[in-house]
Short mmCIF file of C-alpha atoms in Angstrom, two decimals:
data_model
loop_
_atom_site.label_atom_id
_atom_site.label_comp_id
_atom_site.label_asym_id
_atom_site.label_seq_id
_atom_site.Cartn_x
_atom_site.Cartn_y
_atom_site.Cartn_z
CA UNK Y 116 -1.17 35.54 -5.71
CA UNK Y 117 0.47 34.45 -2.66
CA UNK Y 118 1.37 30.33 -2.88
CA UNK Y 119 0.28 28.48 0.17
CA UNK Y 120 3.09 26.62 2.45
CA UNK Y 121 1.85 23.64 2.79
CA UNK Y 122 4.44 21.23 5.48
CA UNK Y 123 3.95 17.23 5.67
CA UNK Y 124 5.96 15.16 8.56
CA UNK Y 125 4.89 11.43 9.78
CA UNK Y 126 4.54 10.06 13.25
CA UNK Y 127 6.72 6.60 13.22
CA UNK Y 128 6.32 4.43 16.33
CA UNK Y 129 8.92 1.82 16.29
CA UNK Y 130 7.24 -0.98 18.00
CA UNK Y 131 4.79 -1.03 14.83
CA UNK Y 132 5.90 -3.67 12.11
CA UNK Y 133 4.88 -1.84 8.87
CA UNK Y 134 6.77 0.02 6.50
CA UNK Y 135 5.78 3.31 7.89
CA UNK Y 136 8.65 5.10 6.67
CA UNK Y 137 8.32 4.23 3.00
CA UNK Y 138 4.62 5.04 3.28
CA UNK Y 139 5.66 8.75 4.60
CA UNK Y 140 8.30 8.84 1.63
CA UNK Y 141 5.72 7.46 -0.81
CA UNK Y 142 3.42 10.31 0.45
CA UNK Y 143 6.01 13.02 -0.35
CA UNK Y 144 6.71 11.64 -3.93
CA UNK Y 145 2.97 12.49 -4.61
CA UNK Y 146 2.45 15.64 -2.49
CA UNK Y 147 5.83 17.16 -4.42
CA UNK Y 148 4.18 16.22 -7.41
CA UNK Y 149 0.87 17.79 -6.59
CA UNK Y 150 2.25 21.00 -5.47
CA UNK Y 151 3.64 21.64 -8.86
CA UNK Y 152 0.35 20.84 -10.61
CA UNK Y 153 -1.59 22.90 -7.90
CA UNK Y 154 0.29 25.79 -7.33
CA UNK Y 155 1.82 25.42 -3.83
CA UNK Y 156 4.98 25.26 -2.22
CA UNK Y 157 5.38 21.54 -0.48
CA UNK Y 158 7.77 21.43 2.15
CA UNK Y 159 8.55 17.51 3.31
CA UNK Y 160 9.71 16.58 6.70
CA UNK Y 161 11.70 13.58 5.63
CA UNK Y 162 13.10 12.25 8.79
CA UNK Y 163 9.65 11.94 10.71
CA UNK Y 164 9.05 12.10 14.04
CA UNK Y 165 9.15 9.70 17.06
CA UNK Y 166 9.57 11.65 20.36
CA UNK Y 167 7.75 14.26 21.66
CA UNK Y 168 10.89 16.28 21.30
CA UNK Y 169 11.15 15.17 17.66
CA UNK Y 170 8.01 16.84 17.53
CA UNK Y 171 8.73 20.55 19.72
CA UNK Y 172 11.75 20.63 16.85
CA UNK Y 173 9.43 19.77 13.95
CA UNK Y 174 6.51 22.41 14.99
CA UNK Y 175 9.25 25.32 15.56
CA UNK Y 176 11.47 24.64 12.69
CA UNK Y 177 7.89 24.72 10.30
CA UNK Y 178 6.43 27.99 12.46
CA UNK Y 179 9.90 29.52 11.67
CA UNK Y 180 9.04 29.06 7.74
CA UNK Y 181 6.16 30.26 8.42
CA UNK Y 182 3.99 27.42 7.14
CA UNK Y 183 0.46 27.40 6.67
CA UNK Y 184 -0.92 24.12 6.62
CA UNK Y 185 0.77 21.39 8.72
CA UNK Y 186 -0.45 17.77 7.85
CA UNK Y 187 0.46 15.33 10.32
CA UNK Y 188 0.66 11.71 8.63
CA UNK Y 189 0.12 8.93 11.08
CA UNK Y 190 2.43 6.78 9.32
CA UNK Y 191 2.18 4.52 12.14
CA UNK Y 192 0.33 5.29 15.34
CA UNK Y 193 2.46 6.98 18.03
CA UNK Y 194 1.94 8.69 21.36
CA UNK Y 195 -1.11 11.50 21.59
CA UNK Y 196 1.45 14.16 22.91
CA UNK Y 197 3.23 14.65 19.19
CA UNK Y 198 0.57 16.41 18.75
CA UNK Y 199 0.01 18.89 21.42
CA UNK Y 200 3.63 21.06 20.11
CA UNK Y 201 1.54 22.34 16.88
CA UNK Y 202 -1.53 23.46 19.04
CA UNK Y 203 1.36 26.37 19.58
CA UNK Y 204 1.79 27.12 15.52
CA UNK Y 205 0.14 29.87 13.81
CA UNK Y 206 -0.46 27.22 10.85
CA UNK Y 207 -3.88 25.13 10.71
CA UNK Y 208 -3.17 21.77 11.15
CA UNK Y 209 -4.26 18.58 9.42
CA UNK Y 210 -4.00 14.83 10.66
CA UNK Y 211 -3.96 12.54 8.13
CA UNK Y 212 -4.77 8.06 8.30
CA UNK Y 213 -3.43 5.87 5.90
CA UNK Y 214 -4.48 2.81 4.43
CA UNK Y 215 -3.27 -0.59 6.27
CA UNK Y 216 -0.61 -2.03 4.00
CA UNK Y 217 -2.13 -5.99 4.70
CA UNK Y 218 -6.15 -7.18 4.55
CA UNK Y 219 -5.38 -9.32 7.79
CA UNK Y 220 -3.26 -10.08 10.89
CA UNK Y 221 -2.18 -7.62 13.20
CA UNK Y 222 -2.29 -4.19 12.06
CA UNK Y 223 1.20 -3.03 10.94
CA UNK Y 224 0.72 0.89 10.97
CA UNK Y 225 -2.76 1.35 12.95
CA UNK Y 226 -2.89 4.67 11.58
CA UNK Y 227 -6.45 5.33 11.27
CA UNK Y 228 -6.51 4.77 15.78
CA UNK Y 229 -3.78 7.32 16.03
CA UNK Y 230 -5.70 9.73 13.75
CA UNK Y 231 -9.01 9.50 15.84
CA UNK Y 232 -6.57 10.14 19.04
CA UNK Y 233 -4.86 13.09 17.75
CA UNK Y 234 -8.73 14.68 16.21
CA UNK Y 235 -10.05 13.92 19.85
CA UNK Y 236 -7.08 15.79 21.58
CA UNK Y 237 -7.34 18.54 19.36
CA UNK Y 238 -11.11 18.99 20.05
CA UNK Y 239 -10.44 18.54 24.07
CA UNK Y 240 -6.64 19.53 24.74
CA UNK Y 241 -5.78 22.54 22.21
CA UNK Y 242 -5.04 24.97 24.92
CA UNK Y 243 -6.39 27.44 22.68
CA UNK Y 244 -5.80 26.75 19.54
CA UNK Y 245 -8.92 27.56 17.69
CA UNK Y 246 -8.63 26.41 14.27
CA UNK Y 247 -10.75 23.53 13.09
CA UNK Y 248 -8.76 20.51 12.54
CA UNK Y 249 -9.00 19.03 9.49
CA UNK Y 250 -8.88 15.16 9.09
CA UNK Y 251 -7.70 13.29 5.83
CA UNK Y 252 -7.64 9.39 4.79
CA UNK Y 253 -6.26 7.12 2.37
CA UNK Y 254 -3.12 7.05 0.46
CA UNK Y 255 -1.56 10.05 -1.33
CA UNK Y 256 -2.55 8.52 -4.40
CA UNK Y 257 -6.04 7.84 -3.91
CA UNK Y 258 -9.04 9.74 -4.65
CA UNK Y 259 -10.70 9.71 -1.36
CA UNK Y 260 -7.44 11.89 -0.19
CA UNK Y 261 -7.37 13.37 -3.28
CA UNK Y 262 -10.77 15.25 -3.10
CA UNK Y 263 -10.16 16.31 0.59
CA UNK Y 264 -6.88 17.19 -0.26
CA UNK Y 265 -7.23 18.91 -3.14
CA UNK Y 266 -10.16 21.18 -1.44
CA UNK Y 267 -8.53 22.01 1.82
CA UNK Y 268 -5.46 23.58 -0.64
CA UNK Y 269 -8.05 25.24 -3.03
CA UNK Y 270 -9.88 26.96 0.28
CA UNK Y 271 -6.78 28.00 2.38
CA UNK Y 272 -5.23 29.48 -0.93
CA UNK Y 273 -8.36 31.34 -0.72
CA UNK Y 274 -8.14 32.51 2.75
CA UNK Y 275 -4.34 33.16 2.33
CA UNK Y 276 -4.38 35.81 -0.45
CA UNK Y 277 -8.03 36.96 1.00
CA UNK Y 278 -5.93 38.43 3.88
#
């Protein structure tokens, strides 16, 4: 049985106070972690992106490995166009909100507003790309993310070795 490539880079937008990059390197820990106990080959994009160029490199280097699943974290919100590179992949695609890090004040990632952009794009802008999106919440190590997680692997494992 063929493993499934699943890919996981973060959207960083500087003028955001939280600690967006330790939540993307927090998410890695555990999706590294779960790819060993579920059977699929994890491959972390460590540096992020911030730029709409950041993300043209990020979409061809991960079509070159020929990755199937691409999740997106919105470790802090960023600009809609990151997204619009991977409506050019071959992989599906994934866009995932995380938890605020702080019950009040301003919000230091606004994650869960840059998710709801990036789902609307996809379902107005794709340009052709005609996979469903799939949308995931909470942190890595939660069970709300867990459960969605665990059964968007399970299917496209499915649909991998299917074909």
């Amino acid at each position: 049985m063929e493993k499934l490539k699943v890919a996981l880079t973060g959207t960083f937008r500087p003028i955001f106070h939280g600690d967006m990059k330790s939540v993307l390197r927090h998410s890695i820990d555990v999706l590294q972690k779960k790819s060993i106990e579920m059977g699929f080959e994890f491959i972390p994009v460590e540096r992020g992106m911030e730029t709409l160029s950041d993300a043209e490199t990020v979409s061809r280097e991960l079509e070159a490995r020929g990755v199937d699943l691409v999740i997106i974290q919105n470790s802090s919100f960023a600009d809609g166009d990151m997204i619009l590179p991977f409506f050019k992949s071959t992989a599906r695609l994934a866009v995932w909100a995380v938890e605020e890090t702080t019950d009040s004040g301003p919000l230091p990632l606004n994650s869960f507003c840059a998710t709801n952009l990036y789902v609307s794009i996809a379902g107005r802008y794709s340009n052709g790309y005609d996979k469903p999106v799939k949308w995931l919440y909470g942190n890595a190590d939660t069970e709300i993310f867990q459960r969605r997680f665990k059964t968007t692997v399970r299917a496209l494992t499915a649909v991998k070795n299917l074909r």
